[in-house]
Short mmCIF file of C-alpha atoms and ligand atoms in Angstrom, two decimals:
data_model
loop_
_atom_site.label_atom_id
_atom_site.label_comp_id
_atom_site.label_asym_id
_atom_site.label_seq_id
_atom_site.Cartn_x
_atom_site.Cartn_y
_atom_site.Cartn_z
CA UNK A 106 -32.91 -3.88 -13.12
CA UNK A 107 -32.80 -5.90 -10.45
CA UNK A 108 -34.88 -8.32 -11.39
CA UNK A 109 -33.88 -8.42 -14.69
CA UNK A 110 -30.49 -9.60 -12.95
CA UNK A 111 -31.69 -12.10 -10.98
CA UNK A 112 -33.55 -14.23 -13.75
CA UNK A 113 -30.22 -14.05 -15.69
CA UNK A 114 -28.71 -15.74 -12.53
CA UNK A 115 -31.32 -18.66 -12.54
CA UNK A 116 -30.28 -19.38 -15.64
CA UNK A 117 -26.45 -19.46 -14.64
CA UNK A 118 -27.21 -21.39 -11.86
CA UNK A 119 -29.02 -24.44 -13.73
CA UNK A 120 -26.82 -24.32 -16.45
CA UNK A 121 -24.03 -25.42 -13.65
CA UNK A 122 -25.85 -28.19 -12.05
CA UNK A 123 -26.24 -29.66 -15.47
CA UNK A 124 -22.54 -29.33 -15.99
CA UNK A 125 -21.56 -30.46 -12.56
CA UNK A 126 -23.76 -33.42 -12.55
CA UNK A 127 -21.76 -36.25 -12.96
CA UNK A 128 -20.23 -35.61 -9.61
CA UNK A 129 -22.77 -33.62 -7.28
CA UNK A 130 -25.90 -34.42 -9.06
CA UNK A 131 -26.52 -36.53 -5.59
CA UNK A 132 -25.98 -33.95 -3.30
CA UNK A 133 -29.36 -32.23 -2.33
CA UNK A 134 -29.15 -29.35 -0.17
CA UNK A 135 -30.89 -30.00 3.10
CA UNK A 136 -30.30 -26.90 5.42
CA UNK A 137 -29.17 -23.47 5.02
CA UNK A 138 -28.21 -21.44 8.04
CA UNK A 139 -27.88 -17.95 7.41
CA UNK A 140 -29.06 -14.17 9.37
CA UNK A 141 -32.88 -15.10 8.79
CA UNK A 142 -33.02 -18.61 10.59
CA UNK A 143 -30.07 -19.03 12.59
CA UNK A 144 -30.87 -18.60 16.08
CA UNK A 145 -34.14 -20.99 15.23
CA UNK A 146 -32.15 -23.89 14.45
CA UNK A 147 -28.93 -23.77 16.85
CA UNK A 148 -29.61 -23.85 20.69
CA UNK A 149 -27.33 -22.31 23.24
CA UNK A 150 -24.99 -24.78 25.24
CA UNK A 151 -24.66 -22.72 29.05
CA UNK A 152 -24.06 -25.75 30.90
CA UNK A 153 -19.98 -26.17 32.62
CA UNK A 154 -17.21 -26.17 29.90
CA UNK A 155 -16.75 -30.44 29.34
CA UNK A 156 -13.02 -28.98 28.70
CA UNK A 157 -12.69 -27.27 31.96
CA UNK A 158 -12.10 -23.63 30.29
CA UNK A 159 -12.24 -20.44 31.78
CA UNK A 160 -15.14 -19.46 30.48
CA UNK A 161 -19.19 -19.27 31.31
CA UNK A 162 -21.16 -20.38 28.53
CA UNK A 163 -24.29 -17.74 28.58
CA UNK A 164 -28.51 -19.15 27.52
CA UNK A 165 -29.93 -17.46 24.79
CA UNK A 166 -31.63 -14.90 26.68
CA UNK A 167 -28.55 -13.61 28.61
CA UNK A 168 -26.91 -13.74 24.99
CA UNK A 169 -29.31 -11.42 23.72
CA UNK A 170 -29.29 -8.89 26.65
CA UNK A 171 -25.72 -8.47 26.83
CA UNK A 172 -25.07 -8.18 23.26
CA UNK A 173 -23.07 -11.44 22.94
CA UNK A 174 -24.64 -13.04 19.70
CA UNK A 175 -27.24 -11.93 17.34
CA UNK A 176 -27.69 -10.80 14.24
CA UNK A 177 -25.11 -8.00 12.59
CA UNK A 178 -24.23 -7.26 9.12
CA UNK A 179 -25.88 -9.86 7.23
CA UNK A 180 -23.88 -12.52 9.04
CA UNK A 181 -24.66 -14.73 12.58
CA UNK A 182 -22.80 -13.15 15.41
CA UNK A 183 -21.39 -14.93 17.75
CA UNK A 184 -19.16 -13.52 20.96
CA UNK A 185 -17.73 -13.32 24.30
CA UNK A 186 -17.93 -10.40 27.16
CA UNK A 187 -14.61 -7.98 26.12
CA UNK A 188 -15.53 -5.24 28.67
CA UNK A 189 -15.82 -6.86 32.15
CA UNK A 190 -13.13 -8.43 34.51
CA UNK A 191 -13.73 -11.21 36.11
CA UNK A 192 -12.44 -14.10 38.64
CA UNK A 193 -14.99 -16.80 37.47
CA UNK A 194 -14.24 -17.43 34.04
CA UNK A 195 -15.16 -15.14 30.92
CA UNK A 196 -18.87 -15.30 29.37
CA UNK A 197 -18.93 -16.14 26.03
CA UNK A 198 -21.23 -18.31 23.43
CA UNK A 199 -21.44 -22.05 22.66
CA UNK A 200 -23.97 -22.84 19.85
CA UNK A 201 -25.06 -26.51 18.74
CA UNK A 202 -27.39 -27.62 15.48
CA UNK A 203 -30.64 -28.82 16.76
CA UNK A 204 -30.13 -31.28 13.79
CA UNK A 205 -27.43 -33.60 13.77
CA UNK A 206 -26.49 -35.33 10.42
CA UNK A 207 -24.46 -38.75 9.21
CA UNK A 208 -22.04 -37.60 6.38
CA UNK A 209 -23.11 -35.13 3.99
CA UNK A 210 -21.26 -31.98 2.50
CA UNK A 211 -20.88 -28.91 4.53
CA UNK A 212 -19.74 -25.73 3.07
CA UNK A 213 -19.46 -23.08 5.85
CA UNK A 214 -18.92 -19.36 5.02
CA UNK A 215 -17.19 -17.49 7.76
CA UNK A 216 -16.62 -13.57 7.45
CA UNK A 217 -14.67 -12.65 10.63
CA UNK A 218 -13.38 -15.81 13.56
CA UNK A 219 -12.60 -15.21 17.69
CA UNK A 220 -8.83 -13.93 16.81
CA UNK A 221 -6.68 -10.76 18.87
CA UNK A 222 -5.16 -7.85 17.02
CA UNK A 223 -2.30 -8.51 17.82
CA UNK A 224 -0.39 -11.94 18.67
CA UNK A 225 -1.50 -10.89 22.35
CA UNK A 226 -4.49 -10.87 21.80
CA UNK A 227 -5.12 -14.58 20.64
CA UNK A 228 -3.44 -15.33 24.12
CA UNK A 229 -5.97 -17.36 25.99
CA UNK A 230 -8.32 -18.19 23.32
CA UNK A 231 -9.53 -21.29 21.47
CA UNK A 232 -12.13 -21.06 19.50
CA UNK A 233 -13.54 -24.07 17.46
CA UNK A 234 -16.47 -24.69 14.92
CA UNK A 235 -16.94 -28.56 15.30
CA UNK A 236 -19.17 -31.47 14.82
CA UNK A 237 -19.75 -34.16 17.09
CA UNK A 238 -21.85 -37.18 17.99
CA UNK A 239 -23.72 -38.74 21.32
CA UNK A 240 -21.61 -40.11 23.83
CA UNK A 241 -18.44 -39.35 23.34
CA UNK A 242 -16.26 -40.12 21.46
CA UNK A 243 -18.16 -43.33 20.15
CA UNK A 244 -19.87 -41.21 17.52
CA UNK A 245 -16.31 -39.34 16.49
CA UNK A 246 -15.51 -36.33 16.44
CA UNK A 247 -14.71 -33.76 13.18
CA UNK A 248 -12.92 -30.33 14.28
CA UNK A 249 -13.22 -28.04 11.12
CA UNK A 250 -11.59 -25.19 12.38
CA UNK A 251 -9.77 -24.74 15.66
CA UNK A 252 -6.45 -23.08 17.45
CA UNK A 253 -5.24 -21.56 20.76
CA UNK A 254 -2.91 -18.87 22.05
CA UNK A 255 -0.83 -17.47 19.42
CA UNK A 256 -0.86 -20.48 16.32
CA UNK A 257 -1.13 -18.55 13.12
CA UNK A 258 -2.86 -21.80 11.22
CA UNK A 259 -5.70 -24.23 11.31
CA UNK A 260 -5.40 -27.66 12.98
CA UNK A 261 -8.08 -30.33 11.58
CA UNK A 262 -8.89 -33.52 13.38
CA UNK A 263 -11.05 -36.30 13.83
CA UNK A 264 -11.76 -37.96 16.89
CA UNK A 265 -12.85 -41.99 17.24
CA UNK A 266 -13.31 -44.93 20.04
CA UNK A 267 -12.16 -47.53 18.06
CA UNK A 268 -9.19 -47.31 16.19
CA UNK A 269 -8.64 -45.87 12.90
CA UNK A 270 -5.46 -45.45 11.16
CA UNK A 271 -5.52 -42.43 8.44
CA UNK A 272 -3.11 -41.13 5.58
CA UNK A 273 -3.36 -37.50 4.23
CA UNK A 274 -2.19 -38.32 0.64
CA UNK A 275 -3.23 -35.61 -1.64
CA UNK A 276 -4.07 -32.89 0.76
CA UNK A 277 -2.47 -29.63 -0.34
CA UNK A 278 1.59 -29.45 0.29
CA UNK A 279 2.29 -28.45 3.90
CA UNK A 280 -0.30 -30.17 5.65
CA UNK A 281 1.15 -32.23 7.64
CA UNK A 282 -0.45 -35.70 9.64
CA UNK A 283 0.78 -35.51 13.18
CA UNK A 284 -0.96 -38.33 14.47
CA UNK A 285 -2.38 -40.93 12.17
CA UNK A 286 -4.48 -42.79 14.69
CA UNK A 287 -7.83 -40.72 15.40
CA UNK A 288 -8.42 -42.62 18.47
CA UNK A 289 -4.95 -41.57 19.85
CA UNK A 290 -5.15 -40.82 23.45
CA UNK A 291 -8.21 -42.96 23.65
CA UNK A 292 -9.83 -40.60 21.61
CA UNK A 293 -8.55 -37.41 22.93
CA UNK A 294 -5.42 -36.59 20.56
CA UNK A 295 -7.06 -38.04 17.65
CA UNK A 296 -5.46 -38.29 14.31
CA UNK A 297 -4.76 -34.32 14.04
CA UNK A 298 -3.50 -32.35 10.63
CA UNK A 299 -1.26 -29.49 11.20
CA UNK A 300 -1.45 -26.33 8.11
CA UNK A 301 0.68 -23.78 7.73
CA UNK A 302 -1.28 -20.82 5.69
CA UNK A 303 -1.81 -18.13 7.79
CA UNK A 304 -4.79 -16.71 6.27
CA UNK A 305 -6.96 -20.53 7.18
CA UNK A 306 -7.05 -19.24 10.85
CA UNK A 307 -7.15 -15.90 13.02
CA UNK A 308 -6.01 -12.67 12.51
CA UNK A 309 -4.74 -13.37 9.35
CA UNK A 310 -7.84 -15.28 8.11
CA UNK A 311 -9.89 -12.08 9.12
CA UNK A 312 -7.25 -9.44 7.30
CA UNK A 313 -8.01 -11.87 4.39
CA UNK A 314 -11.76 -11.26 4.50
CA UNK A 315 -12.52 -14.53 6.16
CA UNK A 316 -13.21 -17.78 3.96
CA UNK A 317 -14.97 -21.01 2.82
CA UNK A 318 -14.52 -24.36 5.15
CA UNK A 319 -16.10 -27.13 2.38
CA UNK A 320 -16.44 -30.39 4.43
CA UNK A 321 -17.29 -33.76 2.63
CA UNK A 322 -17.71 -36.67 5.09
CA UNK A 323 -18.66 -39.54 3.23
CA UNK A 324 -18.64 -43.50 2.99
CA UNK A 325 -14.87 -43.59 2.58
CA UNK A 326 -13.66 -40.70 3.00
CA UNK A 327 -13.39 -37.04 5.02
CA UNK A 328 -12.14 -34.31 3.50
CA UNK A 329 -11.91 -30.48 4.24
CA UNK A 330 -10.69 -27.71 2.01
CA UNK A 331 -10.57 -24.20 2.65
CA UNK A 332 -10.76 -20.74 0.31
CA UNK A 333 -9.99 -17.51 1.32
CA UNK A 334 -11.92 -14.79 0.49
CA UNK A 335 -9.00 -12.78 -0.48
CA UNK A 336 -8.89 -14.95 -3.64
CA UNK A 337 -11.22 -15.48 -5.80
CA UNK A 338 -13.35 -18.73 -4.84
CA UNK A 339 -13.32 -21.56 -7.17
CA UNK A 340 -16.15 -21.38 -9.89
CA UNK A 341 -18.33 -24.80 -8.53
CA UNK A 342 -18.13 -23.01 -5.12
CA UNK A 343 -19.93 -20.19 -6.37
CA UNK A 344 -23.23 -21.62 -6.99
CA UNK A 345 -23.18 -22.46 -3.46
CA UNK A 346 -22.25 -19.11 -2.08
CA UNK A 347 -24.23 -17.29 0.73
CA UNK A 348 -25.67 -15.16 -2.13
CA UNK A 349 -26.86 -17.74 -4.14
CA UNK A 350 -29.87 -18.74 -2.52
CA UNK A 351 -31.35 -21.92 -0.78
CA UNK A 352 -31.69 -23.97 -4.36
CA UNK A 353 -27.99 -23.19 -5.30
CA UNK A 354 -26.23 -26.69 -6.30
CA UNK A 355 -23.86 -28.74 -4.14
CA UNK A 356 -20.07 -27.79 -5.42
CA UNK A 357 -18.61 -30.18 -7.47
CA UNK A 358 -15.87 -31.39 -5.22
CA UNK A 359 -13.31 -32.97 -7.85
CA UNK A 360 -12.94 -29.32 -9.56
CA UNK A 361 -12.18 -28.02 -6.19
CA UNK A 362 -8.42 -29.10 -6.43
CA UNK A 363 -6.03 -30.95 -3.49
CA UNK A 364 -7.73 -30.51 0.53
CA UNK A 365 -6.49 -28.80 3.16
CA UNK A 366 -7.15 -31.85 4.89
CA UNK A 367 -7.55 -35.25 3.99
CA UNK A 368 -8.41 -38.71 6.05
CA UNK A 369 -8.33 -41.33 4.27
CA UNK A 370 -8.68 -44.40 6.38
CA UNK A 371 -6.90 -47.82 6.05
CA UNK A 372 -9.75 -50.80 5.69
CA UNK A 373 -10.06 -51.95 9.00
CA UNK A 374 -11.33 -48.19 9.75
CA UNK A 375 -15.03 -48.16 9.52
CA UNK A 376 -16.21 -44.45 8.78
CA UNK A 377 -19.81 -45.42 8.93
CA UNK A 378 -19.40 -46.94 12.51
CA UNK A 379 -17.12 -44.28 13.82
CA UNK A 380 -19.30 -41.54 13.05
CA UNK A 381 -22.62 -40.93 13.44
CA UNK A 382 -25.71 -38.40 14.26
CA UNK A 383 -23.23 -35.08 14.34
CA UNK A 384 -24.43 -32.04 15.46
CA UNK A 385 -22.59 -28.47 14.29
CA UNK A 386 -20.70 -26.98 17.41
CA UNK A 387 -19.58 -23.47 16.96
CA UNK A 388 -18.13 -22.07 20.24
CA UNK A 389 -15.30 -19.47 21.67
CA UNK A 390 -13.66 -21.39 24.59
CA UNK A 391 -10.56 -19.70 27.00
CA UNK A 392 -7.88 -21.35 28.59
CA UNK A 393 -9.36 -25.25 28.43
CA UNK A 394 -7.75 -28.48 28.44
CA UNK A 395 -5.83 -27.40 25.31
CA UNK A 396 -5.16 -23.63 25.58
CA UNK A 397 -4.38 -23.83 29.39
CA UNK A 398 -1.31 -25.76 28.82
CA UNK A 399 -0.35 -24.81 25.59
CA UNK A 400 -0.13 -21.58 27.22
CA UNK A 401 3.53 -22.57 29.20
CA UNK A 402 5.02 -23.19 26.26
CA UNK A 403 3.57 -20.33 24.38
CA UNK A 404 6.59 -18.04 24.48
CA UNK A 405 4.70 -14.96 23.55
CA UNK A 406 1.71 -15.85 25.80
CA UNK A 407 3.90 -17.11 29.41
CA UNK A 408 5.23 -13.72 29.40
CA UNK A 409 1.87 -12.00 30.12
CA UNK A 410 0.96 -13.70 33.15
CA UNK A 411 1.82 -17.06 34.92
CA UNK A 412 -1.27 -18.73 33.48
CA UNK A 413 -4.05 -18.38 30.79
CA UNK A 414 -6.78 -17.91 33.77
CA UNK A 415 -5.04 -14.65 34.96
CA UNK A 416 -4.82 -13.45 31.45
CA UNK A 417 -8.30 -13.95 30.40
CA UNK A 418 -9.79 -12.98 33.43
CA UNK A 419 -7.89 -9.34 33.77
CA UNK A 420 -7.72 -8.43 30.34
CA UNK A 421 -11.30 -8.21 28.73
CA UNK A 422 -10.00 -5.71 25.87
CA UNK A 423 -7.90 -8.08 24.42
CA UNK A 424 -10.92 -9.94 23.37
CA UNK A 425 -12.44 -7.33 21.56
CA UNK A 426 -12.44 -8.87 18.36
CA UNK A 427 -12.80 -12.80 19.93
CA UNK A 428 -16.27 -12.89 17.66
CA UNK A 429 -17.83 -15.26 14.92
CA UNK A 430 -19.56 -14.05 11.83
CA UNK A 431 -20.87 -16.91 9.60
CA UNK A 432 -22.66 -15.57 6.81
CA UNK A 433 -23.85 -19.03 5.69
CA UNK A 434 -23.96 -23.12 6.64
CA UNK A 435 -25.26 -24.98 3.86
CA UNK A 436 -25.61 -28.64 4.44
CA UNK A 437 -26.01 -31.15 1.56
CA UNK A 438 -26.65 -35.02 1.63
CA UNK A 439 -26.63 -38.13 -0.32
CA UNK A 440 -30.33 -39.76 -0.91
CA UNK A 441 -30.61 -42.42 1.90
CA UNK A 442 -28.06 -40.10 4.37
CA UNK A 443 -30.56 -38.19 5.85
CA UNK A 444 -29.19 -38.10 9.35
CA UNK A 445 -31.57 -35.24 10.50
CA UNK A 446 -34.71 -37.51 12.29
CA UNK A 447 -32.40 -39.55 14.04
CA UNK A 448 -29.75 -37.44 14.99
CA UNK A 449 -32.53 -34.78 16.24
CA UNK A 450 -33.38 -37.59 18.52
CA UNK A 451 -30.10 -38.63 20.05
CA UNK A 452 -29.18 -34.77 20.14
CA UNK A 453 -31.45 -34.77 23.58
CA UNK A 454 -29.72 -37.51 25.05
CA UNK A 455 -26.10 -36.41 23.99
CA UNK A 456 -23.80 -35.88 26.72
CA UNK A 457 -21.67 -33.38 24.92
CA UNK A 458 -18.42 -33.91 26.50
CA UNK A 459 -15.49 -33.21 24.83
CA UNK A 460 -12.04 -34.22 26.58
CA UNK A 461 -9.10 -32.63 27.21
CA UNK A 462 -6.28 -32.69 24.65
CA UNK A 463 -3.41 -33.10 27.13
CA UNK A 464 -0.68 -34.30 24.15
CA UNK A 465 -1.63 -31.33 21.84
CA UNK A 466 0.78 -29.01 23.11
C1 LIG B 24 -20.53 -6.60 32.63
O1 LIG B 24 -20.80 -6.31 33.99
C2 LIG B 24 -22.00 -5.58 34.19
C3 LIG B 24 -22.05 -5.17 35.66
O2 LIG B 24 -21.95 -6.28 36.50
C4 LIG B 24 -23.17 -6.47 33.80
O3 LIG B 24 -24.38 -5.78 33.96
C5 LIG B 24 -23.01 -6.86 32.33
O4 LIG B 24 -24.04 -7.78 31.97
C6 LIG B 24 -21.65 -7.49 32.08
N1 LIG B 24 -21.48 -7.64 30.63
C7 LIG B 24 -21.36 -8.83 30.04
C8 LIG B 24 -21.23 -8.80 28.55
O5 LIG B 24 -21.37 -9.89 30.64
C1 LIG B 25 1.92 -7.70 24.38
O1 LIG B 25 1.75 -7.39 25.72
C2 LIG B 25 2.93 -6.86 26.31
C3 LIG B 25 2.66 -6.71 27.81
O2 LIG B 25 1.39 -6.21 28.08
C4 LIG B 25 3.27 -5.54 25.62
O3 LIG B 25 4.48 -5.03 26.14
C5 LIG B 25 3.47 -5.81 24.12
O4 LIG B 25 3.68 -4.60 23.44
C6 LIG B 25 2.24 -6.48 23.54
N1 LIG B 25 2.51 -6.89 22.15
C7 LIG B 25 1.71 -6.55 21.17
C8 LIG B 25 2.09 -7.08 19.81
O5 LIG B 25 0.69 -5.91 21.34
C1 LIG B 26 -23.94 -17.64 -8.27
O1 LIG B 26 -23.50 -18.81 -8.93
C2 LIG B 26 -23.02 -18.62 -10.25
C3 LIG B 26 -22.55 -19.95 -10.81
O2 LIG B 26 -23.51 -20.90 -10.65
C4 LIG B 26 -21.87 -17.63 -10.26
O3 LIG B 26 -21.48 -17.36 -11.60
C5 LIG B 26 -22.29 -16.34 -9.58
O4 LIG B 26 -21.18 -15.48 -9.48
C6 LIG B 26 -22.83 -16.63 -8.20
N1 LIG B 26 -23.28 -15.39 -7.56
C7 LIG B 26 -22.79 -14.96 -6.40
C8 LIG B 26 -23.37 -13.69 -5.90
O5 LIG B 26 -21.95 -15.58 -5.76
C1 LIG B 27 -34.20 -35.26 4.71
O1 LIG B 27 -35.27 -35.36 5.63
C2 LIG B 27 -36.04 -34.19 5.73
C3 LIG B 27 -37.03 -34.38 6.87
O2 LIG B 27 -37.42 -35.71 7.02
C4 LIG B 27 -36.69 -33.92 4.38
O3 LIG B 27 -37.45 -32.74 4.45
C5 LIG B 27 -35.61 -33.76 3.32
O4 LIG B 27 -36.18 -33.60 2.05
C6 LIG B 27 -34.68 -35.00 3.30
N1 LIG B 27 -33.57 -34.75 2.40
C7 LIG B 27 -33.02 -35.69 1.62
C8 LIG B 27 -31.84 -35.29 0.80
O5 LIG B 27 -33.41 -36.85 1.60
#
């Protein structure tokens, strides 16, 4: 039966990459993350928070002991500490790619993201899944999927040195470019896209099932779209599923309709200079440049205490469902944009700092 199904699947499967050819047929998958070889090919970051959050980044091992990532249902687990109190800041889990990669499609499946159960819950979080290059931020900076305290929807930004002035023509209606140079704030506010669907980010991305981040960072170009999982997903993004095995084709990115996000930079902005040799952050920060100051103007979270530190550190249950679950990271790149030898390389020397965001609030 079951393997009766499976060759009938095959067949599907090639039967797409002939169709989609014309556009993906130069998209070759290069590395699949999933619950078999996760933990082999992202390190733990337990080093001080570059953004000055309240939190204590745990190694591997302590990870492991205390129950704060692993493997669970199918899916890479990722958390924080939700039972202890504590004065110091709250332990939690900061993962980076032992690979790092220049351009390439990503199409990252996420089941469940850090979010509260209620809107007091998401006080005094900010989690992020990210990708960033050596010394900072002359490699840029993409953020995929962030938030803190009580936003509802995803913000996507890119981070650069030099600078680069974007447009967001085409991106679905609603997301709106709040800053259109990404090396705003030398760097640190970026050129940052505001969205508006509540089931991108959260609590209401996890009621929805969780959902599909598809980033394509190319020559020209970066753009990120997202699918929830309570919709069906889009037929090219099938054969790329978590299900679908390691030789599933790249999705065909023109049949996946208008971004959630696009860059498009003017032609002065230099995409292949900007960024370079990323490696695939996926972390649960508290408090932080962003979330600690956001929090005073957060008019659900300032009621709970005078600052995000108190919060976080007195109120461990509230963080009970501040976890990742990423059931798959597939990573596909043009011939000639293997990143992976030389970004492995430069991953040892990175710095990894990552600035405040002062203006975001
Ligand atoms: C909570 O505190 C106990 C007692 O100090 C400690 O053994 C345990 O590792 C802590 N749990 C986490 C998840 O940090
Ligand atoms: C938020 O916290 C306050 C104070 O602890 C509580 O009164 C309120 O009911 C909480 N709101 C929700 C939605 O849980
Ligand atoms: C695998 O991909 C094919 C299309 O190529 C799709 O029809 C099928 O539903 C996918 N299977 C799963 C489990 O996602
Ligand atoms: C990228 O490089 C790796 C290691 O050098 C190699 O195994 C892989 O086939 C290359 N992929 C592409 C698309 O060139």
């Amino acid at each position: 039966m079951f393997a009766t199904r499976t060759i009938i699947c095959i067949g599907v499967v090639v039967l797409t990459a002939s169709l989609a050819q014309a556009a993906t047929s130069d998209y070759t998958l290069v590395d699949h993350f999933h619950s078999q070889n996760f933990f082999k090919e992202f390190e733990f970051f337990s080093q001080p928070d570059p953004t000055r959050g309240f939190v204590k980044y745990v190694d591997g091992a302590t990870a492991n002991r205390d129950g704060l990532a692993g493997y669970y249902q199918n899916a890479v687990y990722l958390g924080v500490d939700h039972t202890n109190t504590t004065t110091s800041g709250r332990p939690s889990t900061r993962v980076s790619s032992k690979k790092a990669y220049t351009k390439g499609l990503f199409v990252i499946d996420i089941a469940h993201m850090p979010a509260g159960k209620t809107d007091n819950g998401s006080c005094g979080l900010w989690p992020a899944l990210w990708t960033v290059g050596p010394e900072w931020p002359s490699s840029g900076e993409i953020d995929i999927l962030e938030g803190v305290n009580t936003r509802s929807s995803n913000v996507v930004t890119l981070h650069t040195k030099a600078e680069c002035m974007v447009t967001n023509t085409g991106a679905v209606k609603g997301s709106n470019l709040a800053t259109a140079d990404c090396s705003s704030g030398n760097g640190d506010v970026g050129c940052r896209q505001d969205t508006y669907a509540k089931n991108n980010y959260g609590a209401g991305f996890n009621e929805a099932g969780g959902g599909v981040y598809v980033v394509e960072w190319d020559t020209s170009v970066i753009n990120a779209w997202f699918f929830s999982h309570g919709a069906a997903l889009p037929a090219t993004l099938l054969s790329s599923s978590s299900n679908n095995g390691t030789a599933a084709p790249a999705p065909d990115t023109a049949s996946l309709g208008p971004p959630l996000a696009v860059f498009q930079p003017d032609e002065s902005c230099q995409l292949n200079q900007l960024f370079k040799d990323h490696n695939l952050i996926i972390n649960t920060d508290f408090c932080g440049g962003w979330g600690a100051n956001d929090w005073h103007d957060d008019e659900t979270c300032k009621k709970l205490a005078p600052n995000c530190e108190d919060y976080v550190g007195a109120n461990p249950e509230a963080f009970a469902e501040a976890y990742w679950l990423i059931n798959s990271i597939k990573v596909y790149q043009k011939a000639g944009n293997n990143g992976t030898a030389a970004g492995g390389a430069a991953m040892k020397k990175k710095r990894e700092v990552r600035q405040a965001l002062p203006f975001m609030a």
